[in-house]
Coordinates of C-alpha atoms in Angstrom, one line a residue:
Chain A
M1 CA -32.2 -29.4 22.1
D2 CA -29.6 -28.9 19.5
F3 CA -25.9 -29.7 20.2
R4 CA -24.7 -28.9 16.7
L5 CA -22.0 -26.3 16.5
S6 CA -22.6 -23.1 14.6
E7 CA -20.6 -22.2 11.5
E8 CA -18.5 -19.8 13.5
Q9 CA -17.8 -22.5 16.1
E10 CA -16.9 -25.0 13.4
M11 CA -14.5 -22.4 12.0
L12 CA -13.0 -21.7 15.4
V13 CA -12.4 -25.4 16.0
A14 CA -10.7 -25.7 12.6
T15 CA -8.5 -22.7 13.2
V16 CA -7.4 -23.9 16.7
R17 CA -6.9 -27.4 15.5
R18 CA -4.6 -26.2 12.7
F19 CA -2.8 -23.9 15.1
V20 CA -2.2 -26.8 17.4
D21 CA -1.1 -29.1 14.6
E22 CA 1.3 -26.6 13.0
E23 CA 2.6 -24.5 15.9
I24 CA 2.5 -26.8 18.9
M25 CA 2.6 -30.5 18.1
P26 CA 6.0 -30.4 16.3
H27 CA 7.7 -29.2 19.5
E28 CA 5.9 -31.5 21.9
E29 CA 8.5 -34.3 22.1
M30 CA 11.3 -31.8 22.7
V31 CA 9.4 -30.2 25.6
E32 CA 8.5 -33.6 27.1
R33 CA 12.2 -34.6 26.9
T34 CA 13.8 -31.4 28.2
D35 CA 11.0 -30.2 30.6
Q36 CA 11.5 -26.7 29.1
V37 CA 9.9 -24.4 26.5
P38 CA 12.7 -22.3 25.0
P39 CA 11.9 -18.6 25.4
E40 CA 12.1 -17.9 21.7
L41 CA 9.7 -20.7 20.9
R42 CA 7.3 -19.4 23.5
Q43 CA 7.5 -16.0 22.0
H44 CA 6.9 -17.4 18.5
I45 CA 3.8 -19.2 19.6
L46 CA 2.6 -16.2 21.4
Q47 CA 3.1 -14.0 18.3
K48 CA 1.3 -16.6 16.1
S49 CA -1.6 -16.6 18.6
V50 CA -1.8 -12.8 18.4
E51 CA -2.0 -13.1 14.6
A52 CA -4.7 -15.7 14.8
G53 CA -6.6 -13.7 17.3
L54 CA -6.4 -16.4 19.9
C55 CA -4.5 -14.3 22.4
A56 CA -6.9 -13.4 25.3
A57 CA -9.7 -15.0 23.3
G58 CA -12.0 -14.9 26.3
M59 CA -11.7 -11.2 27.0
P60 CA -14.4 -8.9 25.7
V61 CA -13.9 -7.4 22.2
E62 CA -14.4 -3.9 23.7
L63 CA -11.2 -4.5 25.8
G64 CA -9.3 -5.8 22.8
G65 CA -9.9 -9.5 23.4
G66 CA -11.3 -12.2 21.2
G67 CA -14.8 -12.0 22.6
L68 CA -15.5 -15.7 22.8
D69 CA -18.3 -16.8 25.1
S70 CA -17.9 -19.8 27.4
M71 CA -19.0 -22.2 24.7
G72 CA -16.4 -20.8 22.3
L73 CA -13.7 -21.0 25.0
V74 CA -14.6 -24.6 25.8
L75 CA -14.2 -25.5 22.1
M76 CA -10.9 -23.7 21.9
Y77 CA -9.5 -25.3 25.1
R78 CA -10.7 -28.7 24.0
E79 CA -8.5 -28.4 20.9
L80 CA -5.6 -26.8 22.7
G81 CA -5.9 -29.5 25.3
R82 CA -4.8 -32.1 22.8
A83 CA -1.3 -30.8 23.1
N84 CA 1.4 -30.4 25.7
M85 CA 0.2 -28.1 28.5
A86 CA 3.4 -26.0 28.7
L87 CA 3.3 -25.2 24.9
Q88 CA -0.4 -24.5 24.7
Y89 CA 0.0 -22.1 27.6
A90 CA 2.2 -19.9 25.4
V91 CA -1.2 -18.8 24.0
P92 CA -2.0 -16.1 26.5
R93 CA -5.2 -16.5 28.5
P94 CA -5.1 -13.8 31.1
S95 CA -7.2 -14.5 34.2
N96 CA -10.7 -13.2 33.8
I97 CA -10.4 -11.7 37.3
L98 CA -8.4 -8.9 35.7
Q99 CA -11.6 -7.4 34.4
A100 CA -12.1 -6.2 38.0
C101 CA -9.2 -3.8 37.4
V102 CA -10.1 -0.1 37.6
G103 CA -8.5 3.1 36.5
E104 CA -4.7 2.9 36.1
Q105 CA -4.8 -0.8 37.0
R106 CA -6.4 -1.4 33.6
E107 CA -3.5 0.4 31.8
K108 CA -0.8 -1.3 33.8
Y109 CA -2.2 -4.9 34.1
L110 CA -5.4 -5.6 32.1
Y111 CA -4.6 -4.2 28.7
P112 CA -1.0 -5.4 28.4
C113 CA -2.3 -8.9 29.3
I114 CA -4.8 -8.8 26.5
T115 CA -2.2 -7.8 23.9
G116 CA 0.1 -10.6 25.2
E117 CA 2.8 -8.1 26.5
K118 CA 2.4 -9.1 30.1
I119 CA 1.6 -12.4 31.7
D120 CA -0.3 -12.9 35.0
C121 CA -0.3 -15.7 37.5
L122 CA -2.7 -16.3 40.4
A123 CA -1.6 -17.1 44.0
M124 CA -4.1 -18.7 46.3
T125 CA -2.8 -22.0 47.5
E126 CA -0.4 -22.3 50.5
P127 CA 1.4 -25.3 52.0
D128 CA -1.2 -25.3 54.8
A129 CA -4.2 -24.1 52.8
G130 CA -5.2 -26.3 49.9
S131 CA -8.8 -27.2 49.5
D132 CA -9.4 -25.2 52.7
V133 CA -8.3 -22.1 51.0
R134 CA -9.9 -19.7 53.4
S135 CA -7.5 -20.9 56.1
M136 CA -4.7 -19.1 54.4
N137 CA -1.9 -17.7 56.5
C138 CA -0.5 -15.2 54.1
R139 CA -1.7 -11.8 55.4
A140 CA -1.8 -8.2 54.4
E141 CA -1.8 -5.5 57.1
R142 CA -2.8 -1.9 56.4
N143 CA -0.1 0.7 57.1
G144 CA -1.3 4.2 56.1
D145 CA -1.6 4.2 52.3
N146 CA 0.3 0.9 52.0
W147 CA -0.2 -2.8 52.7
V148 CA 2.5 -4.9 54.2
I149 CA 2.3 -8.6 53.0
N150 CA 3.8 -11.6 54.8
G151 CA 3.4 -15.3 54.0
T152 CA 4.2 -18.1 51.5
K153 CA 2.3 -19.3 48.5
H154 CA 3.1 -22.5 46.6
F155 CA 2.0 -24.5 43.5
I156 CA 1.9 -21.1 41.7
S157 CA 1.8 -22.1 38.0
H158 CA 3.9 -20.3 35.5
A159 CA 5.0 -17.6 38.0
E160 CA 8.5 -17.8 36.5
L161 CA 7.1 -16.4 33.3
S162 CA 4.8 -13.8 34.9
D163 CA 5.2 -10.1 35.2
F164 CA 2.8 -9.9 38.2
V165 CA 0.8 -12.0 40.5
I166 CA -2.8 -11.8 41.5
L167 CA -2.4 -12.5 45.2
F168 CA -5.1 -13.5 47.7
A169 CA -4.2 -12.7 51.3
A170 CA -6.0 -12.5 54.6
T171 CA -6.9 -9.0 55.8
G172 CA -8.8 -9.7 58.9
V173 CA -11.0 -12.1 60.8
D174 CA -14.8 -12.1 61.4
Q175 CA -16.3 -13.9 64.4
T176 CA -19.2 -16.0 63.1
A177 CA -21.6 -18.5 64.7
R178 CA -19.5 -21.2 63.1
G179 CA -16.2 -19.8 64.4
P180 CA -13.6 -17.3 63.1
R181 CA -13.7 -16.7 59.4
K182 CA -10.9 -14.9 57.6
R183 CA -11.6 -11.9 55.3
I184 CA -9.6 -12.1 52.1
T185 CA -8.4 -9.4 49.8
S186 CA -7.0 -9.6 46.3
F187 CA -3.9 -7.7 45.3
L188 CA -1.9 -7.0 42.1
I189 CA 1.8 -7.4 42.9
D190 CA 4.6 -7.0 40.4
M191 CA 7.0 -9.9 40.5
D192 CA 10.0 -7.5 41.1
A193 CA 8.3 -5.9 44.1
P194 CA 10.8 -5.6 47.0
G195 CA 10.0 -8.3 49.6
L196 CA 8.7 -10.8 47.1
V197 CA 11.0 -13.8 46.3
R198 CA 10.1 -16.4 43.8
R199 CA 11.6 -19.9 44.1
D200 CA 11.3 -22.9 41.8
G201 CA 8.6 -25.2 43.0
Y202 CA 8.3 -29.0 43.0
H203 CA 8.9 -31.4 40.2
S204 CA 5.4 -32.7 39.1
V205 CA 4.7 -36.0 37.4
S206 CA 2.2 -34.2 35.2
H207 CA 2.7 -31.5 32.5
R208 CA 6.4 -31.4 31.7
G209 CA 7.6 -27.9 31.0
Y210 CA 4.8 -26.3 32.8
H211 CA 6.3 -25.3 36.2
N212 CA 5.0 -24.4 39.6
N213 CA 6.6 -21.9 41.9
I214 CA 6.9 -20.9 45.5
L215 CA 6.3 -17.2 46.3
E216 CA 7.6 -15.8 49.6
F217 CA 6.4 -12.4 50.8
T218 CA 8.5 -10.8 53.6
D219 CA 7.4 -7.4 54.6
C220 CA 6.5 -6.8 51.0
V221 CA 5.0 -3.3 50.9
V222 CA 2.6 -2.3 48.1
P223 CA 0.4 0.8 47.8
H224 CA -3.3 0.7 48.4
S225 CA -3.9 1.3 44.7
Q226 CA -2.8 -2.4 44.1
V227 CA -5.9 -3.8 45.7
L228 CA -8.0 -5.6 43.1
G229 CA -11.7 -5.1 43.8
D230 CA -12.7 -4.1 47.3
V231 CA -10.8 -4.7 50.5
D232 CA -12.0 -7.9 52.3
K233 CA -14.0 -8.9 49.1
G234 CA -11.3 -11.0 47.5
F235 CA -13.5 -14.1 47.3
D236 CA -16.3 -12.1 45.8
V237 CA -14.0 -11.0 43.0
A238 CA -12.8 -14.6 42.6
N239 CA -16.4 -16.0 42.6
D240 CA -17.5 -13.4 40.1
W241 CA -14.7 -14.2 37.6
L242 CA -13.1 -17.6 38.3
G243 CA -16.1 -20.0 38.2
A244 CA -15.5 -20.8 34.5
T245 CA -11.9 -21.9 35.0
R246 CA -13.2 -25.3 36.0
L247 CA -14.7 -25.6 32.5
E248 CA -11.3 -24.8 31.1
V249 CA -9.8 -27.7 32.9
A250 CA -12.7 -29.9 31.8
A251 CA -12.3 -28.9 28.2
S252 CA -8.6 -29.5 28.0
C253 CA -9.2 -33.0 29.5
L254 CA -11.8 -33.7 26.9
G255 CA -9.3 -32.7 24.2
R256 CA -6.9 -35.3 25.6
C257 CA -9.8 -37.9 25.8
D258 CA -10.2 -37.3 22.0
R259 CA -6.5 -37.9 21.4
A260 CA -6.2 -40.9 23.6
L261 CA -9.2 -42.5 22.0
E262 CA -8.0 -41.8 18.5
L263 CA -4.6 -43.4 19.4
A264 CA -6.2 -46.4 21.0
A265 CA -8.7 -47.0 18.1
E266 CA -6.0 -46.7 15.5
Y267 CA -3.8 -49.1 17.4
A268 CA -6.6 -51.6 17.9
A269 CA -7.5 -51.5 14.2
Q270 CA -3.9 -52.1 13.1
R271 CA -2.0 -54.2 15.7
R272 CA -2.2 -57.9 14.9
Q273 CA -1.8 -60.7 17.4
F274 CA -2.9 -64.3 16.9
N275 CA -3.5 -63.6 13.2
Q276 CA -6.1 -60.9 13.7
T277 CA -6.3 -57.2 14.7
I278 CA -6.5 -56.9 18.5
G279 CA -9.7 -54.8 17.9
S280 CA -11.5 -57.9 16.8
F281 CA -11.1 -59.3 20.3
Q282 CA -14.1 -58.4 22.4
G283 CA -11.9 -57.6 25.4
V284 CA -10.3 -54.8 23.5
S285 CA -13.3 -53.6 21.4
F286 CA -15.6 -53.3 24.5
K287 CA -13.0 -51.1 26.1
L288 CA -13.2 -48.8 23.1
A289 CA -17.0 -48.8 23.4
D290 CA -16.9 -47.8 27.1
M291 CA -14.3 -45.1 26.3
E292 CA -16.4 -43.6 23.6
V293 CA -19.5 -43.6 25.9
Q294 CA -17.6 -41.8 28.6
R295 CA -16.2 -39.3 26.1
R296 CA -19.7 -38.5 24.8
A297 CA -21.1 -38.1 28.3
A298 CA -18.2 -35.8 29.2
E299 CA -18.8 -33.8 26.1
L300 CA -22.5 -33.4 26.8
L301 CA -22.0 -32.4 30.4
L302 CA -19.4 -29.9 29.5
Y303 CA -21.4 -28.3 26.7
D304 CA -24.4 -28.2 29.0
A305 CA -22.5 -26.3 31.6
A306 CA -20.9 -24.0 29.0
M307 CA -24.2 -23.2 27.3
K308 CA -25.8 -22.4 30.6
D309 CA -22.9 -20.1 31.4
V310 CA -23.4 -18.3 28.1
E311 CA -27.0 -17.7 29.2
G312 CA -25.9 -16.7 32.7
R313 CA -27.5 -19.6 34.5
M314 CA -24.7 -22.0 35.2
T315 CA -24.7 -23.1 38.8
D316 CA -21.8 -24.1 41.0
M317 CA -23.1 -27.6 40.6
D318 CA -23.1 -27.5 36.8
A319 CA -19.4 -26.5 36.7
A320 CA -18.5 -29.1 39.4
I321 CA -20.3 -31.8 37.4
A322 CA -18.5 -30.9 34.2
K323 CA -15.1 -30.7 35.9
L324 CA -15.6 -33.9 37.8
Y325 CA -16.8 -36.0 34.9
C326 CA -14.3 -34.7 32.3
T327 CA -11.3 -35.2 34.5
E328 CA -12.4 -38.7 35.6
A329 CA -13.3 -39.7 32.1
L330 CA -9.8 -38.8 31.1
A331 CA -8.4 -40.9 33.9
F332 CA -10.4 -43.9 32.6
I333 CA -9.8 -43.3 28.9
S334 CA -6.1 -42.6 29.2
D335 CA -5.7 -45.7 31.3
E336 CA -7.6 -48.0 29.0
A337 CA -5.9 -46.5 25.9
L338 CA -2.6 -47.4 27.6
Q339 CA -3.9 -50.9 28.4
I340 CA -4.8 -51.4 24.7
H341 CA -1.3 -50.4 23.7
G342 CA 0.2 -52.9 26.1
G343 CA 3.9 -52.3 27.0
M344 CA 4.4 -49.8 24.2
G345 CA 1.9 -47.5 25.8
L346 CA 4.2 -47.0 28.8
M347 CA 7.1 -45.8 26.6
S348 CA 7.7 -42.1 26.3
D349 CA 8.2 -42.6 22.5
L350 CA 4.4 -42.5 22.2
P351 CA 2.3 -39.5 23.3
L352 CA 0.0 -41.8 25.3
E353 CA 2.5 -42.1 28.2
R354 CA 2.3 -38.4 28.9
I355 CA -1.4 -38.2 28.4
W356 CA -1.7 -40.8 31.1
R357 CA 0.8 -39.1 33.3
D358 CA -0.7 -35.6 32.8
H359 CA -4.2 -36.7 33.6
R360 CA -3.3 -37.2 37.3
V361 CA -3.2 -33.6 38.2
E362 CA -6.5 -32.8 36.6
R363 CA -8.5 -34.6 39.4
I364 CA -6.6 -32.5 41.9
W365 CA -6.2 -28.9 40.8
E366 CA -9.0 -26.4 40.3
G367 CA -10.8 -28.2 43.2
T368 CA -10.2 -31.9 43.8
S369 CA -12.8 -34.5 42.7
E370 CA -13.8 -34.7 46.3
V371 CA -14.4 -31.0 46.6
Q372 CA -16.5 -31.2 43.4
R373 CA -18.5 -34.0 44.9
L374 CA -19.0 -32.0 48.0
I375 CA -20.3 -29.1 45.9
I376 CA -22.7 -31.4 44.0
S377 CA -24.0 -33.2 47.1
R378 CA -24.5 -30.0 49.0
S379 CA -26.5 -28.6 46.1
I380 CA -28.7 -31.6 46.2
L381 CA -29.2 -31.7 50.0
R382 CA -29.2 -28.0 51.0
P383 CA -32.8 -27.3 49.7
L384 CA -34.0 -30.3 51.6
E385 CA -32.4 -29.5 54.9
Q386 CA -34.5 -28.1 57.8
G387 CA -34.2 -24.4 58.4
N388 CA -33.1 -23.6 54.9
Chain B
M1 CA -10.0 -4.4 -9.3
K2 CA -12.3 -7.3 -8.5
V3 CA -11.2 -10.9 -7.9
L4 CA -13.6 -13.8 -8.1
V5 CA -12.7 -17.0 -6.4
A6 CA -14.4 -20.3 -6.8
V7 CA -14.5 -22.6 -3.8
K8 CA -15.7 -26.2 -3.6
R9 CA -17.0 -28.3 -0.7
V10 CA -15.2 -31.6 -0.6
A11 CA -14.5 -34.4 2.0
D12 CA -11.7 -33.2 4.3
A13 CA -8.3 -34.2 3.1
N14 CA -7.6 -36.1 6.3
V15 CA -10.6 -38.3 6.0
K16 CA -10.4 -41.8 4.6
V17 CA -13.3 -42.1 2.2
R18 CA -15.1 -45.3 1.3
A19 CA -17.3 -46.3 -1.6
K20 CA -21.0 -46.9 -0.8
A21 CA -21.9 -50.5 -0.4
D22 CA -24.0 -50.4 -3.6
G23 CA -21.2 -48.8 -5.6
T24 CA -23.3 -45.8 -6.6
D25 CA -21.0 -43.1 -5.1
V26 CA -18.5 -42.2 -2.5
D27 CA -20.1 -42.5 1.0
L28 CA -20.2 -38.9 2.4
N29 CA -22.5 -39.7 5.2
N30 CA -21.2 -38.2 8.5
V31 CA -17.9 -37.4 6.8
K32 CA -16.1 -34.2 7.8
M33 CA -16.3 -31.7 4.9
A34 CA -13.9 -28.9 4.1
I35 CA -13.0 -26.4 1.5
N36 CA -10.9 -28.0 -1.3
P37 CA -7.3 -27.3 -0.4
F38 CA -6.5 -25.9 -3.9
C39 CA -9.5 -23.5 -3.6
E40 CA -8.2 -22.5 -0.2
I41 CA -5.0 -21.5 -1.9
A42 CA -7.1 -19.5 -4.4
V43 CA -8.8 -17.6 -1.6
E44 CA -5.5 -16.9 0.1
E45 CA -4.0 -15.5 -3.2
A46 CA -7.0 -13.3 -3.7
V47 CA -6.9 -12.0 -0.1
R48 CA -3.2 -11.3 -0.5
L49 CA -3.9 -9.3 -3.6
K50 CA -6.4 -7.3 -1.6
E51 CA -4.1 -6.8 1.3
S52 CA -1.3 -5.6 -1.0
G53 CA -3.7 -3.0 -2.4
V54 CA -3.9 -4.5 -5.9
A55 CA -7.5 -5.7 -5.5
E56 CA -10.4 -3.9 -3.9
E57 CA -12.9 -6.7 -3.6
V58 CA -12.8 -10.4 -3.3
V59 CA -15.9 -12.4 -4.1
A60 CA -16.2 -16.1 -3.2
V61 CA -18.5 -18.3 -5.2
S62 CA -19.6 -21.9 -4.5
I63 CA -22.1 -24.1 -6.3
G64 CA -24.1 -26.8 -4.6
D65 CA -26.8 -27.3 -2.0
K66 CA -27.1 -25.2 1.1
S67 CA -24.3 -26.9 2.9
C68 CA -21.7 -25.3 0.6
Q69 CA -22.5 -22.0 2.4
E70 CA -20.1 -23.3 5.1
Q71 CA -17.2 -23.1 2.6
I72 CA -18.3 -19.7 1.5
R73 CA -18.4 -18.6 5.1
T74 CA -14.9 -20.0 5.6
S75 CA -13.7 -18.0 2.6
L76 CA -15.3 -14.9 4.2
A77 CA -13.5 -15.7 7.4
L78 CA -10.3 -16.0 5.5
G79 CA -10.8 -12.4 4.2
A80 CA -13.2 -12.5 1.2
D81 CA -15.6 -9.6 1.1
R82 CA -18.8 -11.3 0.0
G83 CA -20.1 -14.6 -1.1
I84 CA -22.3 -16.0 -3.9
Q85 CA -23.9 -19.4 -3.7
V86 CA -25.5 -20.9 -6.8
E87 CA -27.9 -23.3 -5.2
T88 CA -28.6 -26.6 -6.8
D89 CA -29.0 -30.2 -5.7
A90 CA -27.9 -31.5 -9.0
N91 CA -24.8 -33.7 -9.3
L92 CA -22.7 -31.4 -11.3
Q93 CA -19.9 -32.1 -13.8
P94 CA -17.1 -29.7 -14.6
L95 CA -18.8 -28.4 -17.7
A96 CA -21.9 -27.4 -15.9
I97 CA -19.8 -25.7 -13.2
A98 CA -17.9 -23.8 -15.8
K99 CA -21.1 -22.7 -17.5
L100 CA -22.5 -21.5 -14.1
L101 CA -19.3 -19.7 -13.3
K102 CA -19.3 -18.1 -16.7
A103 CA -22.8 -16.8 -16.0
V104 CA -21.6 -15.4 -12.6
I105 CA -18.7 -13.7 -14.4
D106 CA -21.1 -12.1 -16.8
R107 CA -22.9 -10.5 -13.9
E108 CA -19.9 -9.6 -11.8
S109 CA -17.3 -8.7 -14.4
P110 CA -14.3 -9.6 -12.3
D111 CA -10.8 -8.7 -13.5
L112 CA -9.3 -11.9 -12.3
I113 CA -10.8 -15.3 -11.6
I114 CA -8.9 -17.7 -9.4
L115 CA -9.8 -21.4 -9.1
G116 CA -8.1 -24.4 -7.6
K117 CA -6.4 -26.4 -10.4
Q118 CA -8.5 -29.4 -9.4
S119 CA -10.6 -30.7 -6.5
I120 CA -9.3 -33.5 -4.3
D121 CA -12.5 -35.5 -4.6
S122 CA -12.9 -36.1 -8.4
D123 CA -9.5 -34.8 -9.5
N124 CA -10.9 -33.7 -12.8
N125 CA -8.7 -30.7 -13.4
Q126 CA -11.1 -29.3 -16.1
T127 CA -13.2 -26.5 -14.7
G128 CA -10.7 -23.7 -15.0
Q129 CA -9.8 -24.5 -18.5
M130 CA -13.4 -24.9 -19.6
L131 CA -14.3 -21.6 -17.9
A132 CA -11.6 -19.8 -19.7
A133 CA -12.7 -21.2 -23.1
L134 CA -16.4 -20.5 -22.5
A135 CA -15.7 -16.9 -21.4
G136 CA -13.1 -16.3 -24.1
L137 CA -10.5 -15.4 -21.4
A138 CA -6.8 -16.0 -21.2
Q139 CA -5.8 -18.8 -18.8
G140 CA -2.8 -19.5 -16.6
T141 CA -3.2 -23.0 -15.0
F142 CA -1.1 -24.6 -12.2
A143 CA 0.2 -21.2 -11.1
S144 CA 3.0 -21.1 -8.6
E145 CA 3.3 -17.4 -8.8
V146 CA 1.0 -14.6 -9.8
V147 CA 2.1 -11.0 -10.3
L148 CA -0.3 -8.3 -11.5
E149 CA 0.9 -5.2 -13.3
D150 CA -0.4 -2.8 -16.0
G151 CA -3.5 -4.8 -16.8
H152 CA -1.6 -8.0 -17.1
A153 CA -1.1 -11.0 -14.9
R154 CA 2.3 -12.6 -15.0
V155 CA 1.7 -16.3 -14.1
T156 CA 4.5 -18.7 -13.4
R157 CA 3.2 -22.3 -14.2
E158 CA 4.5 -25.6 -12.9
V159 CA 4.8 -27.7 -16.0
D160 CA 6.5 -31.1 -16.5
G161 CA 9.7 -29.7 -17.8
G162 CA 10.1 -26.9 -15.2
L163 CA 8.6 -23.5 -14.9
Q164 CA 6.8 -21.6 -17.7
T165 CA 5.9 -17.9 -17.4
L166 CA 2.9 -16.5 -19.2
N167 CA 1.8 -12.9 -19.6
L168 CA -2.0 -12.8 -19.6
K169 CA -4.2 -9.9 -20.5
L170 CA -6.8 -9.3 -17.9
P171 CA -9.5 -10.4 -17.3
A172 CA -8.0 -13.8 -17.0
V173 CA -8.5 -17.2 -15.4
V174 CA -5.8 -18.6 -13.1
T175 CA -5.8 -22.0 -11.4
T176 CA -3.6 -22.6 -8.4
D177 CA -1.0 -25.2 -7.8
L178 CA 0.1 -26.3 -4.3
R179 CA 3.1 -24.1 -4.0
L180 CA 1.4 -20.8 -4.9
N181 CA 1.1 -19.9 -1.2
E182 CA 0.4 -21.3 2.2
P183 CA -3.1 -20.4 3.3
R184 CA -3.5 -18.7 6.7
Y185 CA -5.8 -19.7 9.5
A186 CA -9.1 -17.9 9.7
S187 CA -8.4 -15.6 12.6
L188 CA -10.8 -15.3 15.5
P189 CA -11.8 -11.7 14.7
N190 CA -12.4 -12.6 11.0
I191 CA -14.5 -15.6 12.0
M192 CA -16.7 -13.3 14.0
K193 CA -16.9 -10.8 11.1
A194 CA -17.7 -13.4 8.5
K195 CA -21.3 -13.8 9.6
K196 CA -22.0 -10.1 8.9
K197 CA -20.6 -10.3 5.4
P198 CA -23.2 -10.5 2.6
M199 CA -24.0 -13.7 0.8
D200 CA -26.3 -13.8 -2.3
V201 CA -28.0 -17.0 -3.4
L202 CA -28.7 -17.5 -7.1
T203 CA -30.1 -20.5 -9.0
P204 CA -29.1 -22.1 -12.3
E205 CA -32.5 -21.0 -13.6
E206 CA -31.8 -17.4 -12.8
L207 CA -28.5 -17.6 -14.5
G208 CA -30.1 -19.3 -17.5
V209 CA -27.9 -22.4 -17.4
D210 CA -29.0 -25.9 -18.1
V211 CA -27.0 -28.1 -15.7
A212 CA -28.2 -31.4 -17.0
S213 CA -25.2 -33.7 -17.4
K214 CA -24.6 -35.9 -20.4
L215 CA -22.4 -38.1 -18.3
T216 CA -23.6 -40.8 -16.0
M217 CA -21.4 -42.3 -13.2
V218 CA -21.6 -46.0 -13.6
K219 CA -19.8 -47.3 -10.6
V220 CA -17.6 -46.3 -7.7
E221 CA -15.3 -48.9 -6.3
P222 CA -12.3 -48.9 -4.0
P223 CA -8.9 -49.5 -5.7
A224 CA -7.6 -53.0 -5.5
E225 CA -5.8 -53.6 -2.2
R226 CA -2.1 -54.0 -2.6
S227 CA -0.2 -56.6 -0.7
A228 CA 2.7 -55.5 1.5
G229 CA 6.1 -55.2 -0.1
I230 CA 9.3 -56.9 1.0
I231 CA 12.7 -55.6 2.0
V232 CA 15.4 -57.1 -0.1
E233 CA 18.8 -58.1 1.3
S234 CA 21.0 -56.6 -1.4
V235 CA 21.2 -54.7 -4.6
E236 CA 22.0 -58.0 -6.4
Q237 CA 18.8 -59.5 -5.1
L238 CA 16.8 -56.4 -6.1
V239 CA 18.2 -56.5 -9.7
D240 CA 17.5 -60.2 -9.8
K241 CA 13.9 -59.7 -8.8
L242 CA 13.3 -56.8 -11.2
K243 CA 14.7 -59.0 -14.0
N244 CA 13.2 -62.4 -13.2
E245 CA 10.0 -61.7 -11.1
A246 CA 8.8 -58.3 -12.1
K247 CA 10.4 -58.6 -15.5
V248 CA 10.7 -54.8 -15.8
I249 CA 14.3 -54.8 -16.8
S250 CA 16.2 -57.2 -18.9

């Protein structure tokens, strides 16, 4: 077992770290204060990311992407994760699922996303379909060469910046032994398609400047050529390409664990009370020890999953463990870091306040902690259950 | 035209270094290492010369144990074409480095040699000057601008009194100051390409250089800790303190 990074990986980390320090960090406070990323700044960061080759870093080199494998991506997202989410999302990371594009779809959607000219968003969640995503009500009905789409999606991240949406909609129902089961198809829909209305979403406690949206489809007609993958096989497409997004969340949480721990350690070593640094009190120093242990464990679990993914042997459980542990480690570490800072930790003048605020969504999106535990426990029990 | 750049592996500029407990050296155990910032500026300058069509090849040289290959690899990722490592475990002083670089120059015959003006670890600021003297080449140290034309290098130097411009006949040795350029990030595609670029490994023996040092480092100790300053209430108080306490004015 060797967890040392290769020379390339070290260089990648150095490049991304410098990119974050120089292009992103200086704007953080402004975005936190205004809840907005000015369009020209977003364009500037995008342009810089293209120059640094970080745009679409996870797409294969043959398609014009950066060609990073899962381990490289995890390292990159860990560094990007240190910074404000809205700003680091100006570095384009088109959904992997776009690799399922064929023919003209590639020209129209895949390639422009890889060059940073177009931005995609993904619409799965609905007001009545969260973790139970297959219960979605948004439906698409075939009408000759077209599909007619009706329904509402919400919590759609950065749709306000996107040129098109990768939509998941129900296209039928199968009767199974366990009851009716919806068939899902994935579509590529331009944001200016007639019948599609985007509305601003809700105001989240986490990730200022990174907005969610509501998408309403009312008799939205799209040609059959907009189907991504095969009809009724939307979840197959999703399973093929979206498994690793949990590692992305895990990695960005780990990046914030790094930053919170750095801030806490620095403060504990400098802040003086009762004529000594507060780090010399066991109550504070043991917190730091526990935080470091959790960070190390999170790192190992994440790297383990990523390396398995590189070798094509990552299981659903591996990704779930990494996502669960890294997001919960961030909850613990950001909370303890704040405790070490005392009252000052709560003030928006320090970055800790937002790291603590931002952590909350991480245990919810990309599958809640409970869903991850469900996946893990099922993976343990299923082989032992009778009849399997 | 060929440009040779020397790069040194040093403790990362953001790291707070400590002396070893026994005072024999700086403690580099588990310390993050990086390319010396002035050397990085040298690489950037060479790569820019290549990009502008003035230079055809950029060769990065580092001297040290195997670990300095990391800094050569970083230089390759920044755009250098190939690397040379002179492998030695010896603790080298500037004169030995200059002799080794001279031997490399004899083999490579570059038209321009760019070095950092100094390294941030030992701050000697000697290697470039010694190299120029040993090789009998013109030197332009502390460069803030380098322009190549008609077999000459016009080097603007940052000197105490302002800026001095020299016209050097090539081949020449240039050492970089902080404001010469702002080094780029190694881009992802170049990082990927770096591994495939050639790197030769030479030894001091092959180069016929005796690296034994006549200097011995006696002791390394941290600078004396300074106590915190105070904020004075008024100019009068400041003048009074400078006169009567610090006794620096009368």
